[in-house]
Coordinates of C-alpha atoms and ligand atoms in Angstrom, one line a residue:
X1 CA -64.9 -25.4 -52.7
X2 CA -62.3 -22.7 -54.1
X3 CA -60.5 -23.9 -57.3
X4 CA -56.6 -24.5 -56.8
X5 CA -55.7 -21.3 -58.4
X6 CA -58.4 -19.3 -56.0
X7 CA -56.9 -18.4 -52.6
X8 CA -58.8 -16.7 -49.8
X9 CA -56.7 -14.3 -47.4
X10 CA -57.6 -11.9 -44.8
X11 CA -56.0 -9.0 -46.4
X12 CA -54.9 -8.5 -50.0
X13 CA -52.5 -5.7 -50.8
X14 CA -52.4 -4.5 -54.2
X15 CA -48.8 -2.8 -54.9
X16 CA -45.6 -4.4 -53.5
X17 CA -43.7 -1.1 -53.0
X18 CA -42.7 0.4 -50.0
X19 CA -46.0 1.3 -48.5
X20 CA -47.5 -2.3 -49.6
X21 CA -44.6 -4.1 -48.2
X22 CA -44.6 -2.4 -45.1
X23 CA -48.1 -2.6 -44.3
X24 CA -47.9 -6.4 -45.2
X25 CA -45.1 -6.9 -42.7
X26 CA -47.0 -5.0 -40.0
X27 CA -50.1 -6.8 -40.7
X28 CA -48.4 -10.3 -40.6
X29 CA -47.0 -9.5 -37.3
X30 CA -50.5 -8.9 -36.0
X31 CA -51.1 -12.7 -37.2
X32 CA -53.3 -12.0 -40.2
X33 CA -52.9 -13.9 -43.5
X34 CA -51.9 -11.5 -46.0
X35 CA -51.1 -11.5 -49.8
X36 CA -49.2 -8.8 -51.9
X37 CA -50.0 -8.5 -55.5
X38 CA -47.6 -6.3 -57.9
X39 CA -48.0 -5.9 -61.5
X40 CA -44.3 -6.0 -61.8
X41 CA -41.2 -7.4 -59.4
X42 CA -41.8 -6.3 -55.8
X43 CA -40.4 -3.0 -54.9
X44 CA -39.0 -1.8 -58.4
X45 CA -41.2 1.4 -58.8
X46 CA -40.9 4.8 -57.1
X47 CA -39.7 3.0 -54.0
X48 CA -36.6 1.7 -55.7
X49 CA -36.1 5.1 -57.7
X50 CA -36.2 7.1 -54.5
X51 CA -33.0 8.6 -52.7
X52 CA -33.9 7.3 -49.2
X53 CA -33.7 10.6 -47.3
X54 CA -35.3 11.0 -44.2
X55 CA -35.5 14.6 -43.1
X56 CA -35.4 15.3 -39.5
X57 CA -38.5 14.7 -37.4
X58 CA -40.6 17.8 -36.8
X59 CA -40.3 19.3 -33.5
X60 CA -42.5 18.6 -30.7
X61 CA -44.4 21.8 -31.2
X62 CA -45.5 20.9 -34.4
X63 CA -49.0 19.4 -33.8
X64 CA -50.3 18.7 -37.4
X65 CA -51.1 14.8 -38.2
X66 CA -48.8 14.9 -40.7
X67 CA -46.1 16.1 -38.3
X68 CA -47.3 13.4 -36.0
X69 CA -46.8 10.8 -38.6
X70 CA -43.5 12.0 -39.5
X71 CA -42.4 11.9 -35.8
X72 CA -43.6 8.6 -35.3
X73 CA -42.1 7.5 -38.9
X74 CA -38.5 8.6 -37.7
X75 CA -39.0 7.1 -34.3
X76 CA -39.7 3.4 -36.0
X77 CA -37.1 3.6 -38.6
X78 CA -34.4 2.6 -36.4
X79 CA -36.5 -0.1 -34.7
X80 CA -37.4 -1.5 -38.4
X81 CA -33.7 -1.1 -39.2
X82 CA -32.8 -3.2 -36.4
X83 CA -35.6 -5.8 -36.6
X84 CA -34.8 -6.2 -40.7
X85 CA -31.3 -7.2 -40.0
X86 CA -32.0 -9.6 -37.6
X87 CA -34.6 -11.4 -39.3
X88 CA -33.2 -11.3 -42.6
X89 CA -29.7 -10.3 -42.3
X90 CA -29.9 -7.4 -44.8
X91 CA -28.9 -4.1 -43.5
X92 CA -31.1 -1.2 -45.0
X93 CA -28.3 1.1 -44.8
X94 CA -30.2 3.5 -42.1
X95 CA -27.9 5.8 -40.6
X96 CA -28.1 9.4 -39.4
X97 CA -25.8 11.4 -41.5
X98 CA -26.8 15.2 -41.1
X99 CA -28.0 17.4 -43.7
X100 CA -26.8 20.5 -45.2
X101 CA -29.0 23.0 -46.6
X102 CA -27.5 25.7 -48.8
X103 CA -29.0 28.8 -50.8
X104 CA -27.2 30.1 -53.6
X105 CA -29.7 32.7 -55.1
X106 CA -31.7 35.4 -53.3
X107 CA -35.1 33.1 -53.7
X108 CA -33.4 30.1 -52.2
X109 CA -32.0 32.5 -49.4
X110 CA -35.6 33.9 -48.5
X111 CA -37.2 30.5 -48.4
X112 CA -34.3 28.9 -46.2
X113 CA -34.7 31.8 -43.7
X114 CA -38.5 31.4 -43.7
X115 CA -37.9 27.5 -43.4
X116 CA -35.6 28.3 -40.3
X117 CA -38.1 30.3 -38.7
X118 CA -40.6 27.4 -39.0
X119 CA -38.1 24.8 -37.7
X120 CA -37.3 26.9 -34.6
X121 CA -40.8 27.5 -34.1
X122 CA -41.3 23.7 -34.1
X123 CA -38.3 23.3 -31.7
X124 CA -36.2 21.5 -34.2
X125 CA -32.6 21.5 -34.0
X126 CA -31.0 23.8 -36.6
X127 CA -27.7 25.8 -36.9
X128 CA -26.6 28.3 -39.0
X129 CA -23.0 27.5 -40.2
X130 CA -20.2 29.7 -41.6
X131 CA -18.3 29.0 -44.7
X132 CA -15.5 27.6 -42.4
X133 CA -17.8 25.3 -40.5
X134 CA -18.9 23.9 -44.0
X135 CA -15.6 23.1 -45.4
X136 CA -14.4 21.7 -42.1
X137 CA -17.4 19.3 -42.3
X138 CA -17.2 18.8 -46.0
X139 CA -13.8 19.9 -47.6
X140 CA -14.7 18.9 -51.0
X141 CA -16.9 21.7 -51.1
X142 CA -14.4 24.3 -51.0
X143 CA -14.2 25.1 -54.5
X144 CA -17.8 26.0 -54.6
X145 CA -17.6 27.8 -51.2
X146 CA -14.7 30.1 -52.5
X147 CA -16.5 30.7 -55.5
X148 CA -19.0 32.6 -53.7
X149 CA -21.9 29.9 -54.2
X150 CA -23.3 29.6 -50.6
X151 CA -25.3 32.6 -49.5
X152 CA -26.7 31.0 -46.5
X153 CA -26.2 27.5 -44.8
X154 CA -28.0 25.7 -42.1
X155 CA -27.0 22.1 -40.5
X156 CA -29.6 19.8 -39.5
X157 CA -27.7 17.2 -37.5
X158 CA -30.8 14.9 -37.2
X159 CA -31.2 14.1 -41.1
X160 CA -31.1 10.4 -41.9
X161 CA -31.1 8.3 -44.9
X162 CA -31.7 4.7 -45.8
X163 CA -30.5 2.8 -48.9
X164 CA -33.9 2.2 -50.4
X165 CA -32.9 -0.8 -52.8
X166 CA -31.8 -2.7 -49.7
X167 CA -34.8 -1.6 -47.7
X168 CA -36.9 -2.8 -50.3
X169 CA -34.9 -6.4 -50.6
X170 CA -35.0 -6.5 -46.6
X171 CA -38.8 -5.8 -46.6
X172 CA -39.3 -8.5 -49.3
X173 CA -37.4 -11.0 -47.1
X174 CA -39.1 -9.9 -44.0
X175 CA -42.5 -10.5 -45.6
X176 CA -41.5 -14.0 -46.8
X177 CA -40.1 -14.9 -43.3
X178 CA -43.6 -14.0 -41.9
X179 CA -45.6 -16.0 -44.4
X180 CA -46.9 -12.9 -46.3
X181 CA -47.8 -14.4 -49.9
X182 CA -45.9 -12.4 -52.4
X183 CA -47.2 -12.5 -55.8
X184 CA -45.0 -10.4 -58.3
X185 CA -46.0 -10.0 -61.9
X186 CA -49.8 -10.2 -60.7
X187 CA -51.5 -7.0 -62.1
X188 CA -55.0 -6.9 -60.6
X189 CA -57.1 -6.1 -63.5
X190 CA -60.3 -6.1 -61.7
X191 CA -61.7 -5.4 -58.2
X192 CA -65.6 -6.5 -57.0
X193 CA -67.3 -7.0 -53.8
X194 CA -69.1 -10.2 -53.9
X195 CA -70.9 -10.9 -50.7
X196 CA -69.0 -10.1 -47.6
X197 CA -65.8 -10.5 -49.7
X198 CA -63.7 -8.7 -52.2
X199 CA -62.7 -10.2 -55.3
X200 CA -59.4 -9.6 -57.3
X201 CA -58.7 -10.7 -60.6
X202 CA -55.1 -10.8 -61.9
X203 CA -54.3 -11.9 -65.7
X204 CA -53.5 -15.3 -64.5
X205 CA -56.2 -16.1 -61.5
X206 CA -58.1 -14.7 -58.8
X207 CA -58.2 -14.1 -54.9
X208 CA -60.8 -13.4 -52.5
X209 CA -60.2 -11.4 -49.5
X210 CA -62.0 -9.9 -46.5
X211 CA -60.2 -6.6 -46.8
X212 CA -58.3 -5.0 -49.7
X213 CA -55.9 -2.4 -49.2
X214 CA -54.8 -0.6 -52.5
X215 CA -51.2 0.8 -52.3
X216 CA -50.7 1.0 -55.9
X217 CA -48.6 4.3 -55.9
X218 CA -49.1 6.5 -58.9
X219 CA -51.2 3.8 -60.5
X220 CA -53.7 3.8 -57.7
X221 CA -56.8 6.1 -59.5
X222 CA -56.3 3.7 -62.5
X223 CA -57.2 1.0 -60.5
X224 CA -60.1 2.3 -58.6
X225 CA -62.1 3.3 -61.5
X226 CA -63.6 -0.3 -61.6
X227 CA -64.9 0.3 -58.0
X228 CA -66.5 3.7 -58.8
X229 CA -64.0 6.2 -57.2
X230 CA -61.0 7.9 -58.2
X231 CA -58.9 9.4 -55.6
X232 CA -56.7 12.4 -57.0
X233 CA -53.6 10.6 -57.2
X234 CA -51.2 11.7 -59.9
X235 CA -47.8 10.6 -61.3
X236 CA -45.0 13.2 -60.8
X237 CA -41.8 12.1 -62.4
X238 CA -38.2 12.3 -60.8
X239 CA -35.2 11.6 -62.5
X240 CA -31.9 10.7 -60.9
X241 CA -28.0 10.3 -61.7
X242 CA -26.0 7.9 -59.7
X243 CA -21.9 8.6 -59.4
X244 CA -19.2 6.3 -58.4
X245 CA -16.4 8.0 -56.8
X246 CA -13.0 6.4 -55.4
X247 CA -13.4 7.7 -52.1
X248 CA -15.7 9.3 -50.0
X249 CA -16.1 12.9 -50.9
X250 CA -19.5 13.8 -49.1
X251 CA -20.5 12.6 -45.9
X252 CA -24.1 14.6 -45.0
X253 CA -26.8 15.1 -47.5
X254 CA -26.4 18.4 -49.6
X255 CA -29.7 20.2 -50.1
X256 CA -30.4 23.1 -52.2
X257 CA -34.2 23.9 -52.8
X258 CA -35.7 20.6 -54.4
X259 CA -32.3 19.3 -55.6
X260 CA -29.7 17.2 -53.5
X261 CA -26.8 14.9 -53.3
X262 CA -26.9 11.9 -51.2
X263 CA -23.6 9.9 -50.3
X264 CA -23.7 6.4 -49.6
X265 CA -21.2 4.7 -47.6
X266 CA -19.4 3.0 -50.6
X267 CA -18.6 6.0 -52.2
X268 CA -21.7 6.3 -54.5
X269 CA -23.4 9.5 -54.9
X270 CA -26.9 10.0 -56.0
X271 CA -28.0 13.2 -57.5
X272 CA -31.7 14.2 -57.5
X273 CA -34.2 15.3 -58.6
X274 CA -36.7 16.8 -61.1
X275 CA -40.3 17.1 -60.7
X276 CA -42.2 16.8 -63.9
X277 CA -45.6 16.2 -65.2
X278 CA -45.2 13.6 -67.9
X279 CA -48.1 11.3 -67.1
X280 CA -46.9 7.5 -66.7
X281 CA -43.8 7.8 -68.9
X282 CA -40.7 7.1 -66.6
X283 CA -38.1 7.5 -69.2
X284 CA -35.1 10.0 -68.5
X285 CA -34.8 12.9 -70.8
X286 CA -31.6 14.7 -71.9
X287 CA -32.8 18.0 -70.6
X288 CA -33.5 16.6 -66.9
X289 CA -30.1 14.7 -66.9
X290 CA -28.0 17.6 -68.0
X291 CA -29.6 19.7 -65.3
X292 CA -28.6 17.1 -62.7
X293 CA -25.1 17.1 -64.0
X294 CA -24.8 20.6 -63.8
X295 CA -26.2 20.7 -60.1
X296 CA -23.7 17.7 -59.3
X297 CA -20.7 19.5 -60.8
X298 CA -21.3 22.8 -59.4
X299 CA -21.1 21.5 -55.8
X300 CA -18.5 18.7 -56.4
X301 CA -16.2 19.4 -59.6
X302 CA -15.0 15.7 -59.6
X303 CA -18.5 14.5 -60.6
X304 CA -17.9 14.7 -64.0
X305 CA -20.2 12.8 -66.6
X306 CA -17.7 9.9 -66.8
X307 CA -18.2 9.2 -63.2
X308 CA -22.1 8.9 -63.8
X309 CA -22.7 5.0 -63.8
X310 CA -26.6 5.0 -64.1
X311 CA -29.5 7.2 -64.6
X312 CA -33.1 6.5 -64.2
X313 CA -36.4 8.1 -63.6
X314 CA -39.4 7.3 -61.3
X315 CA -43.0 8.0 -60.8
X316 CA -43.8 9.7 -57.2
X317 CA -47.6 9.4 -56.4
X318 CA -48.6 13.1 -55.9
X319 CA -51.9 14.4 -54.4
X320 CA -53.4 17.7 -55.1
X321 CA -53.0 18.9 -51.3
X322 CA -49.9 17.3 -50.4
X323 CA -51.4 14.8 -47.9
X324 CA -51.4 11.0 -48.8
X325 CA -54.6 9.2 -48.9
X326 CA -55.0 6.8 -45.9
X327 CA -57.7 5.2 -44.6
X328 CA -61.3 3.3 -45.6
X329 CA -63.2 3.9 -48.6
X330 CA -66.4 5.3 -47.5
X331 CA -69.4 3.1 -48.9
X332 CA -67.0 0.3 -50.1
X333 CA -66.8 -1.8 -46.5
X334 CA -63.6 -3.4 -46.3
X335 CA -61.6 -1.6 -49.1
X336 CA -58.8 0.7 -47.6
X337 CA -56.4 3.2 -49.6
X338 CA -52.5 4.2 -48.9
X339 CA -51.5 6.0 -51.5
X340 CA -50.0 9.5 -52.5
X341 CA -47.0 9.8 -50.2
X342 CA -45.3 11.9 -53.1
X343 CA -41.8 12.8 -52.3
X344 CA -41.8 11.4 -48.5
X345 CA -42.9 7.7 -49.0
X346 CA -39.6 6.1 -47.8
X347 CA -39.5 8.7 -44.9
X348 CA -43.4 8.0 -43.7
X349 CA -43.7 4.3 -44.8
X350 CA -43.2 3.1 -41.0
X351 CA -45.8 5.4 -39.5
X352 CA -48.3 4.7 -42.3
X353 CA -47.7 1.0 -42.1
X354 CA -48.7 1.1 -38.4
X355 CA -51.7 3.6 -39.0
X356 CA -53.0 1.4 -41.7
X357 CA -52.5 -1.6 -39.7
X358 CA -54.6 0.0 -36.9
X359 CA -57.3 1.0 -39.3
X360 CA -57.5 -2.4 -41.0
X361 CA -57.5 -4.4 -37.7
X362 CA -60.2 -1.8 -36.2
X363 CA -57.8 -0.4 -33.5
X364 CA -57.8 3.2 -32.6
X365 CA -54.6 4.7 -34.4
X366 CA -52.5 6.9 -32.3
X367 CA -52.3 9.8 -35.1
X368 CA -55.3 11.4 -36.1
X369 CA -56.4 10.5 -39.6
X370 CA -59.0 13.3 -40.7
X371 CA -56.3 15.1 -43.0
X372 CA -55.5 11.8 -44.9
X373 CA -59.2 10.8 -45.4
X374 CA -60.1 9.7 -48.8
X375 CA -63.3 11.3 -48.9
X376 CA -61.4 14.9 -49.7
X377 CA -61.5 15.7 -53.5
X378 CA -63.2 12.1 -54.1
X379 CA -65.5 11.4 -56.8
X380 CA -67.9 8.5 -55.8
X381 CA -69.7 6.7 -58.3
X382 CA -73.2 5.4 -56.6
X383 CA -73.8 2.9 -59.4
X384 CA -70.7 0.8 -58.8
Ligands
LIG1 C1 -36.8 10.2 -57.9 C2 -37.4 10.0 -56.5 C3 -36.8 10.3 -55.4 C4 -37.3 10.2 -54.1 N1 -36.7 10.8 -53.3 C5 -37.4 10.2 -51.9 C6 -36.8 10.5 -50.6 O1 -35.3 10.8 -50.9 N2 -37.2 10.2 -49.5 C7 -38.5 9.5 -49.6 O2 -39.1 9.4 -48.2 N3 -39.4 9.5 -50.8 C8 -38.7 9.8 -51.8 N4 -39.5 9.4 -52.9 C9 -40.8 9.2 -52.8 C10 -41.0 7.9 -52.7 O3 -40.3 7.1 -53.6 C11 -42.3 7.5 -52.8 O4 -43.3 8.3 -52.1 C12 -42.9 6.1 -52.5 O5 -41.9 5.0 -53.1 C13 -44.2 5.7 -52.7 O6 -44.3 4.2 -52.3 P1 -45.6 3.4 -52.9 O7 -45.5 2.1 -52.4 O8 -46.8 4.1 -52.6 O9 -45.5 3.4 -54.4 P2 -44.5 2.5 -55.4 O10 -43.2 2.3 -55.0 O11 -44.4 3.1 -56.8 O12 -45.2 1.0 -55.4 C14 -46.3 0.9 -56.0 C15 -46.4 -0.5 -56.6 O13 -47.6 -0.9 -57.0 C16 -47.8 -1.5 -58.1 N5 -49.2 -1.5 -58.9 C17 -49.6 -0.6 -59.7 N6 -50.7 -0.9 -60.2 C18 -51.0 -2.0 -59.8 C19 -52.1 -3.1 -60.2 N7 -53.0 -2.9 -60.9 N8 -51.8 -4.2 -59.7 C20 -50.8 -4.7 -59.2 N9 -49.7 -4.1 -58.9 C21 -49.9 -2.7 -59.1 C22 -46.7 -1.0 -59.1 O14 -46.0 -2.0 -59.9 C23 -45.7 -0.7 -57.8 O15 -44.5 -1.7 -57.6 C24 -38.6 9.8 -54.0 C25 -39.4 9.1 -55.3 C26 -38.8 9.5 -56.7 C27 -39.4 9.0 -57.9

């Protein structure tokens, strides 16, 4: 007989970020008994820290599996938003707002022109915009445009966003409605195969499961050491600033290189982001925040430091080749990984959840998984 503090589930998911919670909800809808364990509160790490940008889906001619995953994810997002609000009453803020892509420097112009060629090859809708078109759409950019800061501009009508903190709340509530056991503040400290099951130890109790999915974001490689393999997932810090404005001074997402301004419907504007190698240190720095401040004021002069109501940093789960790790771990029956979504975890979460649920339930996934396999760049320790 298991002790009262020892439970058995079909699938245990380690990590309650957007990836872990999305997989859990998808599996619960397939009638599996699922538990999600997080070392902190649910959904408060990278998934909370992000901006929620959902880039346009790659065009039909883009045939790499990552393109297929992105297309499927964008197809699922509006459906998930509808189902989440029906089930939980929480609006995750999904809406198509369009994205402006601006170049100020010759380097940015060159890369934007190269991107446009790729986007067109893929069959993606992209328009070159004149200064007049920019001002007509976004009147508050007038001073930046007249100061000659825009050397090239493209408009992507299909760019969308979701309000990620609300999305995470909705996912958590949807999991609860679907009988997923949520275990916040339960750091998984040890993982081992015992017989035909996996045993997971936390600092309070332990749990056994037929299958385990590791969705621990930037921390995934720390966790897998105990079972003898280390996927090359590394933390990449990103800093953010949040401004409150009295009125809506921006309606579409403004992108310049890796920087962006994301307007929320209630007048809040997010400015992001940096890309830094700072280990597991998720503090902001004065240098990072100053660079975001300069970026924000350059485009919208009313985003003064006094308008900034909050700043934070998050750790993106990066991988060496830019592809997430998704699939079964070789030679570790019943163990799966879903981590390493870097700058696109919110975007790719819906398609990733469907793909992982297919793999975990032995269905044939609609997307080819080879580029996401754990085997690439993996060190397997035969002793474990
Ligand atoms: C500044 C910034 C901006 C971003 N902007 C965007 C964007 O606009 N669009 C987009 O698509 N993506 C964006 N991203 C990326 C996106 O946020 C991530 O790719 C995504 O959140 C990764 O989700 P995850 O669930 O894998 O990781 P996380 O959200 O980090 O979740 C992992 C969870 O695992 C838990 N955990 C770790 N170790 C253990 C353990 N031992 N036991 C139990 N729990 C554990 C952690 O506590 C954490 O809650 C951004 C990220 C940042 C930082």
